Amino acid sequence: KSSVQTIGEEQIQNPYTELLVLKGHQDIVRFLVQIDDCSRLVPMSYATVGIFQILPLVSNVFVFQTGEKLFELHGHTQKITAIAPFSSSDASEEKKHLILTASADRTVIVWDCTTGRQVQKVSCFHSTVKCLTVLQRLDVWLSGGSDLCVWNRKLDLLCKTSHLTDAGISALVELPKNCVAAAVGRELIIFRLVASNDGSEDWSVLEVKRLVDHEDNILSLVSVNDLTFVTGSHVGELIVWDALDWTKQASECNFWDSSVHPDVQPEIKLSQSPNETSVQHLTSDEECVFAAVGKGIYVYNLQMKRVIACQRTAHDSSVLHIERLPNRQLISCSEDGSVRIWELREKQQLPAEPVPTGFFNMWGFGRANKQANQAAKKMQENAPVYFLELVGDLIGHSSAVQMFLYFGELGLATCSADHLIILWKDGERESRLRSLTLFQKLAQNGDLQLKF
């Protein structure tokens, strides 16, 4: 825990002028996860998990304040590969906040966040568990490695698939109809979970479909809503899928050439350089998908089925994480140690000049073609043009920023390869809150005299 630092005018484009640096990890802090609605943050380094109290309640207002470390959890012997919050909701007992952690030591540990104690350790895996997903609606959780395992709250293994591949499952996303999509190399496998009808604990997991539309390994997977999910690959492919029948709805690729494939609809290139095409991370809202591609960030509109805005060099190195904020803003972090805030804005377009009809149109030639394309041309003319403008540049880490958590008006938490966690806060807001707290204390003690 460190004292609060103020950067003020040193970083003009930084809206968070007050920061708190949390020290304690001895290795790269790779993950951050919020474990409840009000108070606690879990960062994870190489093989250590910490629980930090970062949002204490002061005068009925939640503020970043002490960054107090509550627990340090030791149990894994190798790199931690995945983490997931898992809240207990048994009616017979008080609600507990748990976290699941997976490691390259081929174990999964369940921790009690209230006491910091290890609840249970599962050591029956044949390979590294690369991803964890909690299905609250079915009251089960999934582990993905060389096979897909389904577990209940008591950590009983309900069912599992047969061995998939040595590479294993790298990402999971929940779909409707008790289904999940698993990224296995360049394949996307749809599984359905089936519970027993007789009330017993007998479950089964069935492989429903394999989708092989990607040309390279799938790196990112995100659910948009109950109807749509999106995948991104190592070579810059972005595919939009129907979440109900698992058909491909749209795609953007970086290697399509309309002259080579005249019968294929031309697609926008996400990145020009073959070394910067990897789709590292995806996030979305109901309208758009936001993709971290190489050094850039791209905004793909789901209705228009095209990229509507991009920053090809948003950072000096690869973008590792991206999240959408309110008011049409984005946050991105990079291997170059920077964290940047962007705003999606609409360009003010000048009215287009009328195009001459030409010689052939005087005699009626080309009229059918003109009518056929009239609707498409009108749509293109009326389509708004957007751009991403840099509105915040946070400089504080000395190495790659792995990810961040956004807490609304309360601020931002970032973790990095420099072993640090930084809590970023709005200095003006924090100053007002401290002044308000001081005035309240003075009023309670009778030391505040108001003069009119």
Coordinates of C-alpha atoms in Angstrom, one line a residue:
K1 CA 0.0 0.0 0.0
S2 CA 1.4 3.4 -1.0
S3 CA 0.4 7.0 -0.4
V4 CA -1.9 8.8 -2.8
Q5 CA 0.0 10.4 -5.7
T6 CA -1.1 13.4 -7.7
I7 CA 0.0 14.0 -11.3
G8 CA -2.1 17.1 -12.1
E9 CA -0.9 19.0 -15.1
E10 CA 1.9 16.6 -15.9
Q11 CA -0.5 14.5 -18.0
I12 CA -2.8 16.9 -19.7
Q13 CA -5.1 14.3 -21.4
N14 CA -5.4 12.2 -18.2
P15 CA -8.8 12.5 -16.6
Y16 CA -7.6 10.6 -13.6
T17 CA -5.2 12.9 -11.8
E18 CA -5.0 11.0 -8.5
L19 CA -3.6 7.5 -8.2
L20 CA -2.7 4.9 -5.6
V21 CA 0.0 2.3 -6.3
L22 CA -0.6 -1.1 -4.8
K23 CA 2.6 -3.2 -4.2
G24 CA 2.9 -6.8 -3.0
H25 CA 3.0 -9.1 -6.0
Q26 CA 6.5 -10.4 -7.0
D27 CA 5.6 -11.3 -10.6
I28 CA 3.5 -10.1 -13.5
V29 CA -0.1 -9.3 -12.4
R30 CA -2.1 -10.9 -15.2
F31 CA -5.7 -10.8 -14.2
L32 CA -8.2 -8.6 -12.3
V33 CA -11.7 -9.7 -11.3
Q34 CA -14.4 -7.9 -9.2
I35 CA -15.8 -10.4 -6.7
D36 CA -18.8 -8.4 -5.4
D37 CA -20.8 -5.3 -6.0
C38 CA -19.3 -3.0 -3.4
S39 CA -15.8 -3.6 -2.2
R40 CA -13.3 -6.1 -3.4
L41 CA -10.8 -6.7 -6.2
V42 CA -8.8 -9.8 -6.9
P43 CA -5.5 -9.4 -8.8
M44 CA -3.4 -12.5 -9.7
S45 CA 0.3 -12.8 -10.5
Y46 CA 2.3 -15.8 -11.5
A47 CA 1.1 -18.2 -8.8
T48 CA -0.2 -15.8 -6.1
V49 CA -3.7 -14.5 -5.6
G50 CA -4.4 -11.4 -3.6
I51 CA -7.7 -9.9 -2.4
F52 CA -7.7 -6.1 -2.0
Q53 CA -10.2 -3.8 -0.3
I54 CA -10.3 -0.9 -2.6
L55 CA -13.8 0.6 -2.2
P56 CA -14.5 1.2 1.5
L57 CA -17.8 2.8 2.4
V58 CA -17.3 6.4 3.7
S59 CA -20.3 8.6 4.4
N60 CA -22.5 6.5 2.2
V61 CA -20.3 7.2 -0.8
F62 CA -18.0 4.5 -2.2
V63 CA -14.5 5.9 -3.0
F64 CA -11.1 4.5 -3.8
Q65 CA -9.2 5.0 -0.6
T66 CA -6.7 2.7 1.2
G67 CA -6.1 -0.2 -1.2
E68 CA -5.8 -2.4 1.9
K69 CA -4.7 -6.0 1.3
L70 CA -7.1 -8.3 3.0
F71 CA -5.6 -11.7 2.1
E72 CA -2.8 -13.3 0.2
L73 CA -3.8 -16.8 -1.1
H74 CA -1.1 -19.4 -1.6
G75 CA -1.9 -22.8 -3.2
H76 CA -0.8 -23.0 -6.8
T77 CA 2.8 -24.0 -7.7
Q78 CA 2.7 -22.8 -11.3
K79 CA 1.3 -20.0 -13.5
I80 CA -2.3 -19.2 -12.9
T81 CA -4.3 -19.5 -16.2
A82 CA -7.9 -18.5 -15.4
I83 CA -10.1 -17.0 -12.7
A84 CA -13.8 -16.8 -12.2
P85 CA -16.1 -15.4 -9.4
F86 CA -18.6 -17.9 -8.1
S87 CA -21.2 -16.8 -5.6
S88 CA -23.0 -19.3 -3.4
S89 CA -26.7 -19.0 -3.4
D90 CA -27.9 -21.9 -1.2
A91 CA -31.0 -21.0 0.6
S92 CA -29.9 -23.0 3.7
E93 CA -26.8 -20.8 4.2
E94 CA -25.6 -17.2 4.0
K95 CA -24.5 -16.1 0.6
K96 CA -20.8 -16.6 0.1
H97 CA -18.5 -15.0 -2.5
L98 CA -16.1 -17.6 -3.9
I99 CA -13.5 -17.5 -6.6
L100 CA -12.2 -20.3 -8.8
T101 CA -8.6 -20.3 -9.9
A102 CA -7.0 -22.6 -12.4
S103 CA -3.3 -23.2 -12.9
A104 CA -0.6 -24.8 -15.1
D105 CA -0.1 -27.2 -12.2
R106 CA -3.3 -28.9 -13.4
T107 CA -5.4 -27.9 -10.4
V108 CA -8.4 -25.8 -9.7
I109 CA -8.8 -24.2 -6.3
V110 CA -12.0 -22.7 -4.7
W111 CA -11.3 -19.9 -2.3
D112 CA -13.6 -18.2 0.2
C113 CA -13.2 -14.5 -0.3
T114 CA -14.6 -13.7 3.2
T115 CA -12.0 -15.7 5.1
G116 CA -9.3 -16.1 2.5
R117 CA -9.3 -19.8 3.1
Q118 CA -9.0 -22.6 0.6
V119 CA -12.4 -24.4 0.3
Q120 CA -11.4 -27.2 -1.9
K121 CA -8.7 -28.2 -4.4
V122 CA -9.4 -30.3 -7.5
S123 CA -6.4 -32.2 -8.9
C124 CA -7.9 -34.7 -11.3
F125 CA -7.1 -32.8 -14.6
H126 CA -4.9 -34.4 -17.2
S127 CA -3.8 -31.0 -18.7
T128 CA -3.7 -27.3 -17.9
V129 CA -7.2 -25.8 -17.4
K130 CA -7.1 -22.7 -19.6
C131 CA -10.6 -21.3 -19.0
L132 CA -13.3 -21.3 -16.4
T133 CA -17.0 -20.3 -16.9
V134 CA -19.8 -20.2 -14.4
L135 CA -23.3 -20.9 -15.7
Q136 CA -25.4 -19.2 -12.9
R137 CA -28.7 -20.2 -14.6
L138 CA -27.8 -23.9 -14.4
D139 CA -26.0 -23.6 -11.1
V140 CA -22.8 -25.3 -12.5
W141 CA -19.4 -24.2 -13.6
L142 CA -17.2 -25.4 -16.5
S143 CA -13.5 -26.0 -16.9
G144 CA -11.9 -26.1 -20.3
G145 CA -8.6 -27.9 -21.1
S146 CA -8.0 -31.0 -23.1
D147 CA -11.6 -31.8 -22.3
L148 CA -14.7 -29.9 -21.1
C149 CA -15.8 -30.7 -17.5
V150 CA -19.0 -29.8 -15.8
W151 CA -19.1 -29.3 -12.0
N152 CA -21.6 -28.5 -9.4
R153 CA -21.2 -26.2 -6.4
K154 CA -20.0 -29.1 -4.2
L155 CA -17.2 -29.6 -6.8
D156 CA -18.6 -32.9 -7.9
L157 CA -17.7 -33.8 -11.5
L158 CA -21.1 -34.2 -13.2
C159 CA -19.8 -35.1 -16.7
K160 CA -17.0 -34.5 -19.1
T161 CA -16.2 -34.8 -22.8
S162 CA -13.7 -37.2 -24.3
H163 CA -10.2 -35.9 -25.0
L164 CA -10.4 -33.2 -27.6
T165 CA -6.9 -32.1 -28.6
D166 CA -3.6 -31.5 -27.0
A167 CA -4.0 -27.8 -27.5
G168 CA -7.3 -27.9 -25.6
I169 CA -10.1 -25.4 -25.1
S170 CA -8.8 -21.8 -25.0
A171 CA -12.1 -19.9 -24.4
L172 CA -15.7 -20.6 -23.5
V173 CA -18.9 -18.6 -23.9
E174 CA -22.5 -19.4 -22.8
L175 CA -25.2 -19.7 -25.4
P176 CA -29.0 -20.1 -25.2
K177 CA -30.7 -23.5 -24.9
N178 CA -28.1 -24.8 -22.3
C179 CA -25.3 -24.6 -24.9
V180 CA -21.8 -23.3 -24.8
A181 CA -19.3 -22.5 -27.6
A182 CA -15.7 -23.7 -27.0
A183 CA -12.7 -22.4 -29.0
V184 CA -10.4 -25.3 -29.8
G185 CA -7.6 -24.2 -32.1
R186 CA -9.2 -22.8 -35.2
E187 CA -12.4 -24.8 -34.6
L188 CA -15.5 -23.7 -32.7
I189 CA -17.3 -26.6 -31.0
I190 CA -20.9 -26.2 -29.8
F191 CA -21.8 -28.3 -26.7
R192 CA -25.2 -28.8 -25.1
L193 CA -25.5 -29.6 -21.4
V194 CA -28.4 -32.0 -20.6
A195 CA -29.6 -32.5 -17.0
S196 CA -31.4 -35.6 -15.8
N197 CA -35.2 -35.4 -15.8
D198 CA -35.5 -37.7 -12.7
G199 CA -33.9 -35.2 -10.3
S200 CA -30.7 -37.1 -10.0
E201 CA -27.2 -35.7 -10.4
D202 CA -26.7 -37.4 -13.8
W203 CA -25.7 -34.9 -16.5
S204 CA -24.3 -35.3 -20.0
V205 CA -22.5 -33.0 -22.3
L206 CA -23.1 -33.5 -26.0
E207 CA -21.2 -32.2 -29.0
V208 CA -23.7 -30.6 -31.3
K209 CA -21.7 -29.0 -34.1
R210 CA -18.2 -28.1 -35.2
L211 CA -17.6 -24.8 -37.1
V212 CA -14.4 -24.6 -39.1
D213 CA -14.8 -21.2 -40.8
H214 CA -11.6 -19.7 -39.2
E215 CA -8.3 -20.1 -41.0
D216 CA -6.2 -19.8 -37.8
N217 CA -6.5 -20.2 -34.0
I218 CA -9.4 -18.5 -32.3
L219 CA -8.0 -16.0 -29.7
S220 CA -11.1 -14.1 -28.6
L221 CA -14.7 -15.0 -28.0
V222 CA -17.5 -12.7 -26.8
S223 CA -21.3 -12.9 -26.4
V224 CA -23.2 -9.9 -27.7
N225 CA -26.7 -11.0 -26.6
D226 CA -28.9 -14.1 -26.7
L227 CA -29.0 -13.9 -30.5
T228 CA -25.4 -13.2 -31.4
F229 CA -21.8 -14.0 -30.5
V230 CA -18.5 -13.1 -32.1
T231 CA -15.1 -14.7 -32.6
G232 CA -11.7 -13.3 -33.6
S233 CA -8.6 -15.2 -34.8
H234 CA -4.8 -14.9 -35.0
V235 CA -4.8 -13.8 -38.6
G236 CA -7.4 -11.0 -38.1
E237 CA -10.6 -12.7 -38.9
L238 CA -13.7 -11.5 -37.1
I239 CA -16.9 -13.6 -37.5
V240 CA -20.4 -12.8 -36.3
W241 CA -22.4 -15.9 -35.4
D242 CA -26.1 -16.6 -34.8
A243 CA -26.3 -17.9 -31.2
L244 CA -29.4 -20.0 -31.9
D245 CA -28.6 -22.0 -35.0
W246 CA -24.8 -21.3 -35.1
T247 CA -24.7 -20.0 -38.7
K248 CA -22.2 -17.4 -39.8
Q249 CA -24.0 -14.0 -40.1
A250 CA -21.1 -11.7 -41.2
S251 CA -17.4 -11.5 -41.2
E252 CA -14.4 -9.2 -41.7
C253 CA -11.1 -10.5 -42.8
N254 CA -7.7 -9.0 -43.6
F255 CA -6.8 -11.1 -46.6
W256 CA -9.8 -11.1 -48.9
D257 CA -9.3 -9.6 -52.3
S258 CA -12.3 -8.9 -54.4
S259 CA -10.4 -9.2 -57.7
V260 CA -9.4 -12.8 -56.8
H261 CA -12.9 -13.7 -55.4
P262 CA -15.3 -11.7 -57.6
D263 CA -18.3 -13.7 -56.3
V264 CA -17.5 -12.9 -52.7
Q265 CA -18.7 -9.6 -51.1
P266 CA -15.6 -7.4 -50.5
E267 CA -14.7 -7.1 -46.9
I268 CA -12.8 -4.4 -45.1
K269 CA -9.2 -5.1 -44.1
L270 CA -8.8 -4.8 -40.3
S271 CA -5.1 -4.3 -40.5
Q272 CA -2.6 -3.7 -43.4
S273 CA 0.4 -5.4 -41.9
P274 CA 0.5 -9.2 -41.6
N275 CA 2.4 -8.9 -38.3
E276 CA -0.4 -6.9 -36.7
T277 CA -3.5 -8.8 -37.5
S278 CA -4.1 -10.8 -34.3
V279 CA -7.5 -10.2 -32.7
Q280 CA -6.4 -10.1 -29.1
H281 CA -9.6 -9.1 -27.4
L282 CA -13.2 -8.4 -28.1
T283 CA -16.0 -6.6 -26.3
S284 CA -19.4 -5.4 -27.4
D285 CA -22.7 -3.7 -26.8
E286 CA -26.1 -4.2 -28.5
E287 CA -25.0 -2.1 -31.5
C288 CA -21.2 -2.6 -32.1
V289 CA -18.3 -5.0 -31.5
F290 CA -15.0 -3.4 -30.4
A291 CA -11.9 -5.3 -31.4
A292 CA -8.3 -5.0 -30.3
V293 CA -6.4 -5.9 -33.5
G294 CA -2.6 -5.7 -33.4
K295 CA -1.7 -2.1 -32.4
G296 CA -5.2 -0.8 -33.3
I297 CA -8.8 -0.8 -32.2
Y298 CA -11.7 -1.2 -34.5
V299 CA -15.5 -0.6 -34.2
Y300 CA -17.7 -3.0 -36.2
N301 CA -21.3 -2.1 -36.5
L302 CA -23.5 -5.3 -36.3
Q303 CA -26.4 -3.8 -38.3
M304 CA -24.4 -2.2 -41.1
K305 CA -22.1 -5.3 -41.0
R306 CA -18.9 -3.2 -41.5
V307 CA -16.2 -1.4 -39.7
I308 CA -17.4 2.1 -39.0
A309 CA -14.3 3.5 -37.2
C310 CA -10.7 2.5 -36.4
Q311 CA -7.4 3.7 -35.0
R312 CA -4.8 1.5 -36.7
T313 CA -2.0 2.7 -34.4
A314 CA -3.9 3.3 -31.2
H315 CA -0.8 2.2 -29.2
D316 CA 2.9 1.7 -30.0
S317 CA 2.6 -2.1 -29.3
S318 CA -0.2 -4.7 -29.3
V319 CA -3.4 -3.8 -27.6
L320 CA -4.1 -6.5 -24.9
H321 CA -7.5 -5.5 -23.5
I322 CA -10.4 -3.2 -24.5
E323 CA -13.7 -2.3 -22.8
R324 CA -16.6 -0.1 -23.7
L325 CA -17.5 2.8 -21.4
P326 CA -20.7 4.9 -21.2
N327 CA -21.1 7.9 -23.4
R328 CA -19.6 6.1 -26.5
Q329 CA -16.2 5.8 -25.0
L330 CA -13.6 3.0 -24.9
I331 CA -10.6 2.1 -22.8
S332 CA -7.6 0.2 -24.2
C333 CA -4.3 -0.9 -22.7
S334 CA -1.2 -2.1 -24.4
E335 CA 2.2 -3.9 -24.2
D336 CA 3.8 -0.4 -24.4
G337 CA 2.6 0.3 -20.8
S338 CA -0.1 2.8 -21.8
V339 CA -3.8 3.1 -21.0
R340 CA -5.9 5.2 -23.3
I341 CA -9.5 6.5 -23.4
W342 CA -11.2 7.0 -26.8
E343 CA -14.5 8.5 -27.8
L344 CA -16.5 7.5 -30.8
R345 CA -17.6 10.6 -32.6
E346 CA -19.5 11.3 -35.8
K347 CA -17.8 13.3 -38.5
Q348 CA -19.6 16.3 -39.9
Q349 CA -19.9 15.5 -43.6
L350 CA -20.2 18.1 -46.4
P351 CA -23.0 17.6 -48.8
A352 CA -21.9 15.6 -51.9
E353 CA -21.8 17.3 -55.3
P354 CA -24.2 15.9 -57.9
V355 CA -22.5 13.5 -60.3
P356 CA -23.0 14.2 -64.1
T357 CA -25.3 11.7 -65.8
G358 CA -22.8 11.0 -68.6
F359 CA -23.3 10.4 -72.3
F360 CA -24.8 6.9 -72.1
N361 CA -27.5 7.9 -69.6
M362 CA -28.7 10.5 -72.1
W363 CA -29.8 7.6 -74.4
G364 CA -31.1 5.4 -71.6
F365 CA -28.1 3.0 -71.4
G366 CA -27.3 1.8 -67.9
R367 CA -30.7 2.7 -66.5
A368 CA -31.5 -0.8 -65.1
N369 CA -28.1 -0.9 -63.4
K370 CA -28.7 2.5 -62.0
Q371 CA -32.1 1.5 -60.5
A372 CA -30.6 -1.7 -59.1
N373 CA -27.9 0.2 -57.2
Q374 CA -29.9 3.2 -56.3
A375 CA -30.9 1.9 -52.9
A376 CA -27.4 0.8 -52.0
K377 CA -25.9 4.2 -53.1
K378 CA -28.5 6.1 -51.1
M379 CA -27.7 4.0 -48.0
Q380 CA -24.0 4.7 -48.4
E381 CA -24.6 8.4 -48.9
N382 CA -26.8 8.7 -45.8
A383 CA -24.5 6.4 -43.6
P384 CA -22.8 8.5 -40.9
V385 CA -19.0 8.5 -40.8
Y386 CA -17.4 7.9 -37.4
F387 CA -13.9 8.3 -35.9
L388 CA -12.2 7.5 -32.6
E389 CA -10.7 10.5 -30.8
L390 CA -8.1 10.2 -28.0
V391 CA -9.6 11.9 -24.9
G392 CA -7.4 10.3 -22.2
D393 CA -3.8 9.0 -22.0
L394 CA -2.9 7.4 -18.6
I395 CA 0.8 7.1 -18.0
G396 CA 1.9 5.3 -14.9
H397 CA 3.1 1.7 -15.6
S398 CA 6.6 0.9 -16.7
S399 CA 5.7 -2.3 -18.5
A400 CA 2.9 -4.0 -20.4
V401 CA -0.6 -3.3 -18.9
Q402 CA -2.3 -6.7 -18.9
M403 CA -5.9 -5.6 -18.2
F404 CA -8.1 -3.2 -16.2
L405 CA -11.4 -2.9 -14.4
Y406 CA -13.6 0.1 -14.7
F407 CA -15.7 1.2 -11.7
G408 CA -17.7 4.0 -13.3
E409 CA -17.3 7.4 -11.6
L410 CA -15.2 5.7 -8.9
G411 CA -12.2 5.2 -11.2
L412 CA -10.1 2.6 -12.8
A413 CA -7.8 -0.3 -11.7
T414 CA -5.0 -1.5 -13.9
C415 CA -2.5 -4.3 -13.5
S416 CA 0.8 -4.7 -15.3
A417 CA 4.0 -6.7 -15.9
D418 CA 5.8 -4.3 -13.6
H419 CA 4.2 -6.2 -10.7
L420 CA 2.0 -3.2 -9.8
I421 CA -1.7 -2.4 -9.5
I422 CA -2.7 1.2 -9.9
L423 CA -6.0 2.7 -8.8
W424 CA -6.8 5.7 -10.9
K425 CA -9.2 8.3 -9.5
D426 CA -10.7 11.7 -10.5
G427 CA -8.7 14.1 -8.3
E428 CA -11.4 16.8 -8.3
R429 CA -14.1 14.3 -7.2
E430 CA -11.9 12.8 -4.5
S431 CA -11.1 16.3 -3.2
R432 CA -14.8 17.1 -3.0
L433 CA -15.6 13.9 -1.2
R434 CA -12.8 14.4 1.4
S435 CA -14.0 18.0 2.0
L436 CA -17.6 16.8 2.4
T437 CA -16.5 14.1 4.9
L438 CA -14.5 16.7 6.8
F439 CA -17.4 19.1 7.0
Q440 CA -19.7 16.3 8.2
K441 CA -17.3 15.4 11.0
L442 CA -17.0 19.0 12.0
A443 CA -20.7 19.5 12.0
Q444 CA -21.2 16.3 14.2
N445 CA -18.6 17.6 16.7
G446 CA -20.1 21.0 16.8
D447 CA -16.9 22.7 15.5
L448 CA -18.5 24.0 12.4
Q449 CA -20.2 27.4 12.7
L450 CA -22.0 28.7 9.7
K451 CA -22.0 32.5 9.2
F452 CA -24.5 34.2 7.1

